Amino acid sequence: MALCTGYMGKSYDIDLSTGEIKILDISQHVDLYLGGKGVGTRLLYDNTPPGMDPYDDRMPLIFSTGPLTGTSAPQSNRFVVTTKSPLTGAVANSTCGGDFARQLKRAGVDVVMVRGKAKAPVYIEITDEGGASIKDATRLWGKGAVETQELLPKGFGKAVIGPAGENRVRFACIVSQERVAGRTGCGAVMGAKNLKAIIADGKMKIVAEDKDAFEELRKSMVKYLKSHPMTGKILPDLGTANIVNTAAGRNILPVNNFQRGTDHRAPRISGEALAAKHLKRRVGCVNCPIVCGRGIDLHGKRTKGPEYETLSIMGSNLGNFNLPDIFEWNYLCDDLGMDTISTGGVLGFATELTERGMLKSNLSFDSHEAVAGLLHDIAHRNGLGDDLAEGVKRMSEKYGGHDFAIHVKGLELPGYDPRGCYGQGLEYATTNRGGCHVQGATMFLEATGPISIDPLSVKSKAGLVILQQNLSAAICSSVFCMFSSYAMLPRQVFGLDPQGMSYKAVTQVLLNSGPILELVLKAKAPLSMLWFEKFLTYVMGKKVSLGDYTELGERVFNLERIYNIREGFTSRDDTLPPRILNESTFKGVSGGVPLHEMLPKYYRIRGWDKYGIPRDQTLDRLGITT
Amino acid sequence: MATLIPNYALAEIIGEKIEIDAGTVDELIREGIARYGEPFKKAIAHAAIAVNGRTISYLKGKKTKLQAADTVWLILPASGG
Ligand code: SF4
């Protein structure tokens, strides 16, 4: 079936065991699942029997782009990796900037599904003229992500793993330039296939179906993003590190393995401190006017500075408020190919185990000499590093400490303590890939953004989380950067005086918007209202309404849920760590996140039964076949 | 005596942890301005204020009472990423 504009019309199914390269037909999936995470999840579901081990040779590792990838639409040059997570056993997906996505499209390819296991290290090369080929990567094996990219042919877009992926560290990531597909351990599945890299190059172009309208929208969006307080000022000036002080002030900054939510030393690792003392340049993904990345110099070399997640989870969460340490560890994690969030999470957990006398190690919340060495040990699975490479959940099964093992479904929590943003707690508990903040980012509306819908209230949070999760799933299927959603709040909101009456009125209205939210979730807006659907409409030449877009997100979210249920997950897994459920970090507040007050409502609004299983009517309405 | 944690820029001038004797947030602001002048005034004008992790819009605004062990933060009014 011919695909509409936005797709190159060619995808590959590559079997590394046999060396066979086949053409993969994705045409039957794009109407319902569009691309990126949606198509990736569908392919994962359809190409694996229930219960397949993530390291089974037959496990697919899917690299997928969206209809806008390769165009000049801002924030759209990203790819998604999908597989089954070796860390959680649930659906794994992660999105990534860098140069690979655009080059893959230019090579004329939408999706690459890799199966099998090569006998010796290989990499996959894809070009518009030569098609796909499997090449020897013996000389690259053992090298860091930085050197690997330098050694691979110039001019190609690359997605590579470091030693951590080769050694199946369960939270190994995939790296493209300085960007990473960080979460859920996709790099370990890549390593298990003896696949060191996938690279692409080509000259093909995507010409939007409605070229003029596309160009006009692109220009106005760049202007809008540049003039919006979030995407034009806060992110470019301070990077995601802008969140550190806010998180500390609002008591949601993880400190010492989530023992506290704040620390007076936080400003030392804030975006302001980073900008004032270390920022050398702003860096961004292809065609993105926001340039949220931080360019710093480390030992005389230009490199990438840390994101908020790394500053919090490898900073305050380890009791460390020294920026140069975090720069070093951030670089090491990226080069070794490990997700900084899970790495910081497992180090925080191991430190608390050590301080409680449950583990013998040199880790301490007060001194950090042991950390850099341990990062190498984790990546190479040496000594204690071999245990740490298994992640917090498995560590707690071996050493105890279940109550303070900070993970959801096996995925270590990022840098927002949900005891100061209850909706975010619900999001962590229900997000299909586990404890993750970018598949909804409810904390932005509760605690970090320009308006704060009472973070310590459960009111309206179920509907809010669903709205956010659906939108995020649509964004990751189309494939945009999640940060684009921050520009959805009108500029005027940023002008509200946080101490003023208007601010109070707006947040009160939003807090009581539950019934309206439920209606909004059911309604199917017939117009293209946001730039996401407008870009899709102009590129593909067929109308995509806001209703289509949010329904796409709902469909993808439900398919992920169905996959997880098939793999053995139940409503018992929709929970939070005991510390987060039971211990408050707020003066005068008893207990942690009141999840039980939100979850039943969440299931109901989602159209799931009381066991969290999507009802047949829900699946039928969304057109999901199982 | 409440503890004030200024934002980074102000902390560079007045220190990262300040003890201020004030019964309310309003008094704390006045005392801060009296002690530190223009830099404090500038910081307050561009900040959201949180007491023990709650922004004062959820408490009693500037009339929020302060007790000895309370911690007051000056934070960016909007963050994200
Ligand atoms: S906002 Fe940042 S992460 Fe997102 S596309 Fe732009 S530079 Fe990349």
PDB file of N, CA and C in Angstrom, chain A residues 404-450:
ATOM      1  N   PHE A 404      12.802   1.371  50.746  1.00  0.00           N
ATOM      2  CA  PHE A 404      13.433   2.572  50.186  1.00  0.00           C
ATOM      3  C   PHE A 404      14.082   2.290  48.816  1.00  0.00           C
ATOM      4  N   ALA A 405      13.562   1.266  48.157  1.00  0.00           N
ATOM      5  CA  ALA A 405      14.000   0.986  46.774  1.00  0.00           C
ATOM      6  C   ALA A 405      13.132   1.841  45.856  1.00  0.00           C
ATOM      7  N   ILE A 406      13.726   2.892  45.303  1.00  0.00           N
ATOM      8  CA  ILE A 406      12.933   3.919  44.621  1.00  0.00           C
ATOM      9  C   ILE A 406      12.804   3.604  43.128  1.00  0.00           C
ATOM     10  N   HIS A 407      11.787   2.839  42.804  1.00  0.00           N
ATOM     11  CA  HIS A 407      11.508   2.506  41.405  1.00  0.00           C
ATOM     12  C   HIS A 407      10.017   2.235  41.253  1.00  0.00           C
ATOM     13  N   VAL A 408       9.520   2.301  40.038  1.00  0.00           N
ATOM     14  CA  VAL A 408       8.157   1.859  39.724  1.00  0.00           C
ATOM     15  C   VAL A 408       8.256   0.866  38.573  1.00  0.00           C
ATOM     16  N   LYS A 409       7.723  -0.300  38.756  1.00  0.00           N
ATOM     17  CA  LYS A 409       7.803  -1.391  37.761  1.00  0.00           C
ATOM     18  C   LYS A 409       9.256  -1.711  37.415  1.00  0.00           C
ATOM     19  N   GLY A 410      10.175  -1.355  38.294  1.00  0.00           N
ATOM     20  CA  GLY A 410      11.586  -1.638  38.021  1.00  0.00           C
ATOM     21  C   GLY A 410      12.351  -0.466  37.412  1.00  0.00           C
ATOM     22  N   LEU A 411      11.642   0.593  37.034  1.00  0.00           N
ATOM     23  CA  LEU A 411      12.336   1.766  36.470  1.00  0.00           C
ATOM     24  C   LEU A 411      12.554   2.808  37.572  1.00  0.00           C
ATOM     25  N   GLU A 412      13.813   3.180  37.760  1.00  0.00           N
ATOM     26  CA  GLU A 412      14.177   4.115  38.825  1.00  0.00           C
ATOM     27  C   GLU A 412      13.507   5.470  38.578  1.00  0.00           C
ATOM     28  N   LEU A 413      13.063   6.103  39.663  1.00  0.00           N
ATOM     29  CA  LEU A 413      12.347   7.382  39.522  1.00  0.00           C
ATOM     30  C   LEU A 413      13.290   8.508  39.109  1.00  0.00           C
ATOM     31  N   PRO A 414      12.787   9.430  38.297  1.00  0.00           N
ATOM     32  CA  PRO A 414      13.574  10.625  37.954  1.00  0.00           C
ATOM     33  C   PRO A 414      13.522  11.665  39.075  1.00  0.00           C
ATOM     34  N   GLY A 415      13.899  12.903  38.748  1.00  0.00           N
ATOM     35  CA  GLY A 415      14.169  13.896  39.784  1.00  0.00           C
ATOM     36  C   GLY A 415      12.999  14.708  40.310  1.00  0.00           C
ATOM     37  N   TYR A 416      11.836  14.117  40.387  1.00  0.00           N
ATOM     38  CA  TYR A 416      10.690  14.835  40.967  1.00  0.00           C
ATOM     39  C   TYR A 416      10.075  13.945  42.029  1.00  0.00           C
ATOM     40  N   ASP A 417      10.229  14.328  43.284  1.00  0.00           N
ATOM     41  CA  ASP A 417       9.646  13.534  44.361  1.00  0.00           C
ATOM     42  C   ASP A 417       8.140  13.774  44.366  1.00  0.00           C
ATOM     43  N   PRO A 418       7.354  12.750  44.083  1.00  0.00           N
ATOM     44  CA  PRO A 418       5.909  12.971  43.909  1.00  0.00           C
ATOM     45  C   PRO A 418       5.173  13.275  45.211  1.00  0.00           C
ATOM     46  N   ARG A 419       5.878  13.210  46.331  1.00  0.00           N
ATOM     47  CA  ARG A 419       5.202  13.617  47.569  1.00  0.00           C
ATOM     48  C   ARG A 419       4.918  15.117  47.567  1.00  0.00           C
ATOM     49  N   GLY A 420       5.506  15.824  46.630  1.00  0.00           N
ATOM     50  CA  GLY A 420       5.207  17.250  46.470  1.00  0.00           C
ATOM     51  C   GLY A 420       4.488  17.526  45.161  1.00  0.00           C
ATOM     52  N   CYS A 421       3.973  16.494  44.505  1.00  0.00           N
ATOM     53  CA  CYS A 421       3.163  16.670  43.292  1.00  0.00           C
ATOM     54  C   CYS A 421       2.414  15.350  43.070  1.00  0.00           C
ATOM     55  N   TYR A 422       1.245  15.256  43.693  1.00  0.00           N
ATOM     56  CA  TYR A 422       0.522  13.982  43.750  1.00  0.00           C
ATOM     57  C   TYR A 422       0.130  13.457  42.366  1.00  0.00           C
ATOM     58  N   GLY A 423      -0.195  14.366  41.459  1.00  0.00           N
ATOM     59  CA  GLY A 423      -0.545  13.921  40.108  1.00  0.00           C
ATOM     60  C   GLY A 423       0.639  13.215  39.456  1.00  0.00           C
ATOM     61  N   GLN A 424       1.817  13.762  39.685  1.00  0.00           N
ATOM     62  CA  GLN A 424       3.014  13.123  39.133  1.00  0.00           C
ATOM     63  C   GLN A 424       3.180  11.718  39.725  1.00  0.00           C
ATOM     64  N   GLY A 425       2.780  11.565  40.979  1.00  0.00           N
ATOM     65  CA  GLY A 425       2.824  10.234  41.598  1.00  0.00           C
ATOM     66  C   GLY A 425       1.914   9.263  40.862  1.00  0.00           C
ATOM     67  N   LEU A 426       0.710   9.728  40.545  1.00  0.00           N
ATOM     68  CA  LEU A 426      -0.226   8.880  39.788  1.00  0.00           C
ATOM     69  C   LEU A 426       0.362   8.561  38.412  1.00  0.00           C
ATOM     70  N   GLU A 427       0.995   9.561  37.822  1.00  0.00           N
ATOM     71  CA  GLU A 427       1.603   9.334  36.503  1.00  0.00           C
ATOM     72  C   GLU A 427       2.710   8.277  36.580  1.00  0.00           C
ATOM     73  N   TYR A 428       3.594   8.400  37.579  1.00  0.00           N
ATOM     74  CA  TYR A 428       4.640   7.382  37.750  1.00  0.00           C
ATOM     75  C   TYR A 428       4.018   5.987  37.882  1.00  0.00           C
ATOM     76  N   ALA A 429       2.957   5.904  38.680  1.00  0.00           N
ATOM     77  CA  ALA A 429       2.371   4.591  38.987  1.00  0.00           C
ATOM     78  C   ALA A 429       1.737   3.950  37.766  1.00  0.00           C
ATOM     79  N   THR A 430       1.262   4.770  36.843  1.00  0.00           N
ATOM     80  CA  THR A 430       0.479   4.219  35.736  1.00  0.00           C
ATOM     81  C   THR A 430       1.195   4.249  34.381  1.00  0.00           C
ATOM     82  N   THR A 431       2.265   4.991  34.284  1.00  0.00           N
ATOM     83  CA  THR A 431       2.946   5.068  32.980  1.00  0.00           C
ATOM     84  C   THR A 431       3.493   3.694  32.609  1.00  0.00           C
ATOM     85  N   ASN A 432       3.299   3.335  31.357  1.00  0.00           N
ATOM     86  CA  ASN A 432       3.564   1.952  30.953  1.00  0.00           C
ATOM     87  C   ASN A 432       5.023   1.551  31.024  1.00  0.00           C
ATOM     88  N   ARG A 433       5.931   2.501  30.865  1.00  0.00           N
ATOM     89  CA  ARG A 433       7.332   2.082  30.937  1.00  0.00           C
ATOM     90  C   ARG A 433       7.870   2.155  32.369  1.00  0.00           C
ATOM     91  N   GLY A 434       7.032   2.545  33.316  1.00  0.00           N
ATOM     92  CA  GLY A 434       7.455   2.586  34.717  1.00  0.00           C
ATOM     93  C   GLY A 434       7.692   4.008  35.182  1.00  0.00           C
ATOM     94  N   GLY A 435       8.539   4.168  36.199  1.00  0.00           N
ATOM     95  CA  GLY A 435       8.723   5.465  36.857  1.00  0.00           C
ATOM     96  C   GLY A 435       9.409   6.489  35.968  1.00  0.00           C
ATOM     97  N   CYS A 436       8.604   7.179  35.195  1.00  0.00           N
ATOM     98  CA  CYS A 436       9.161   8.095  34.192  1.00  0.00           C
ATOM     99  C   CYS A 436       8.369   9.397  34.200  1.00  0.00           C
ATOM    100  N   HIS A 437       9.036  10.493  33.896  1.00  0.00           N
ATOM    101  CA  HIS A 437       8.382  11.801  33.980  1.00  0.00           C
ATOM    102  C   HIS A 437       8.035  12.394  32.630  1.00  0.00           C
ATOM    103  N   VAL A 438       8.584  11.859  31.536  1.00  0.00           N
ATOM    104  CA  VAL A 438       8.364  12.523  30.248  1.00  0.00           C
ATOM    105  C   VAL A 438       7.203  11.933  29.463  1.00  0.00           C
ATOM    106  N   GLN A 439       6.433  11.049  30.074  1.00  0.00           N
ATOM    107  CA  GLN A 439       5.299  10.502  29.350  1.00  0.00           C
ATOM    108  C   GLN A 439       4.017  11.081  29.950  1.00  0.00           C
ATOM    109  N   GLY A 440       4.083  12.348  30.261  1.00  0.00           N
ATOM    110  CA  GLY A 440       2.974  13.086  30.837  1.00  0.00           C
ATOM    111  C   GLY A 440       3.438  14.406  31.425  1.00  0.00           C
ATOM    112  N   ALA A 441       4.490  14.348  32.230  1.00  0.00           N
ATOM    113  CA  ALA A 441       5.068  15.556  32.838  1.00  0.00           C
ATOM    114  C   ALA A 441       4.033  16.373  33.603  1.00  0.00           C
ATOM    115  N   THR A 442       3.194  15.689  34.381  1.00  0.00           N
ATOM    116  CA  THR A 442       2.169  16.386  35.161  1.00  0.00           C
ATOM    117  C   THR A 442       2.791  17.357  36.168  1.00  0.00           C
ATOM    118  N   MET A 443       4.018  17.059  36.589  1.00  0.00           N
ATOM    119  CA  MET A 443       4.657  17.946  37.584  1.00  0.00           C
ATOM    120  C   MET A 443       4.783  19.369  37.060  1.00  0.00           C
ATOM    121  N   PHE A 444       4.823  19.529  35.733  1.00  0.00           N
ATOM    122  CA  PHE A 444       4.926  20.881  35.162  1.00  0.00           C
ATOM    123  C   PHE A 444       3.694  21.700  35.528  1.00  0.00           C
ATOM    124  N   LEU A 445       2.531  21.033  35.577  1.00  0.00           N
ATOM    125  CA  LEU A 445       1.294  21.753  35.891  1.00  0.00           C
ATOM    126  C   LEU A 445       1.036  21.829  37.393  1.00  0.00           C
ATOM    127  N   GLU A 446       1.796  21.063  38.145  1.00  0.00           N
ATOM    128  CA  GLU A 446       1.578  21.056  39.595  1.00  0.00           C
ATOM    129  C   GLU A 446       2.643  21.826  40.370  1.00  0.00           C
ATOM    130  N   ALA A 447       3.884  21.670  39.937  1.00  0.00           N
ATOM    131  CA  ALA A 447       4.935  22.157  40.818  1.00  0.00           C
ATOM    132  C   ALA A 447       6.006  23.002  40.159  1.00  0.00           C
ATOM    133  N   THR A 448       6.329  22.744  38.894  1.00  0.00           N
ATOM    134  CA  THR A 448       7.467  23.493  38.354  1.00  0.00           C
ATOM    135  C   THR A 448       7.043  24.614  37.407  1.00  0.00           C
ATOM    136  N   GLY A 449       5.905  24.466  36.747  1.00  0.00           N
ATOM    137  CA  GLY A 449       5.505  25.415  35.708  1.00  0.00           C
ATOM    138  C   GLY A 449       4.993  26.733  36.256  1.00  0.00           C
ATOM    139  N   PRO A 450       4.486  27.580  35.365  1.00  0.00           N
ATOM    140  CA  PRO A 450       4.059  28.923  35.770  1.00  0.00           C
ATOM    141  C   PRO A 450       2.767  28.922  36.572  1.00  0.00           C
TER     142      PRO A 450
END
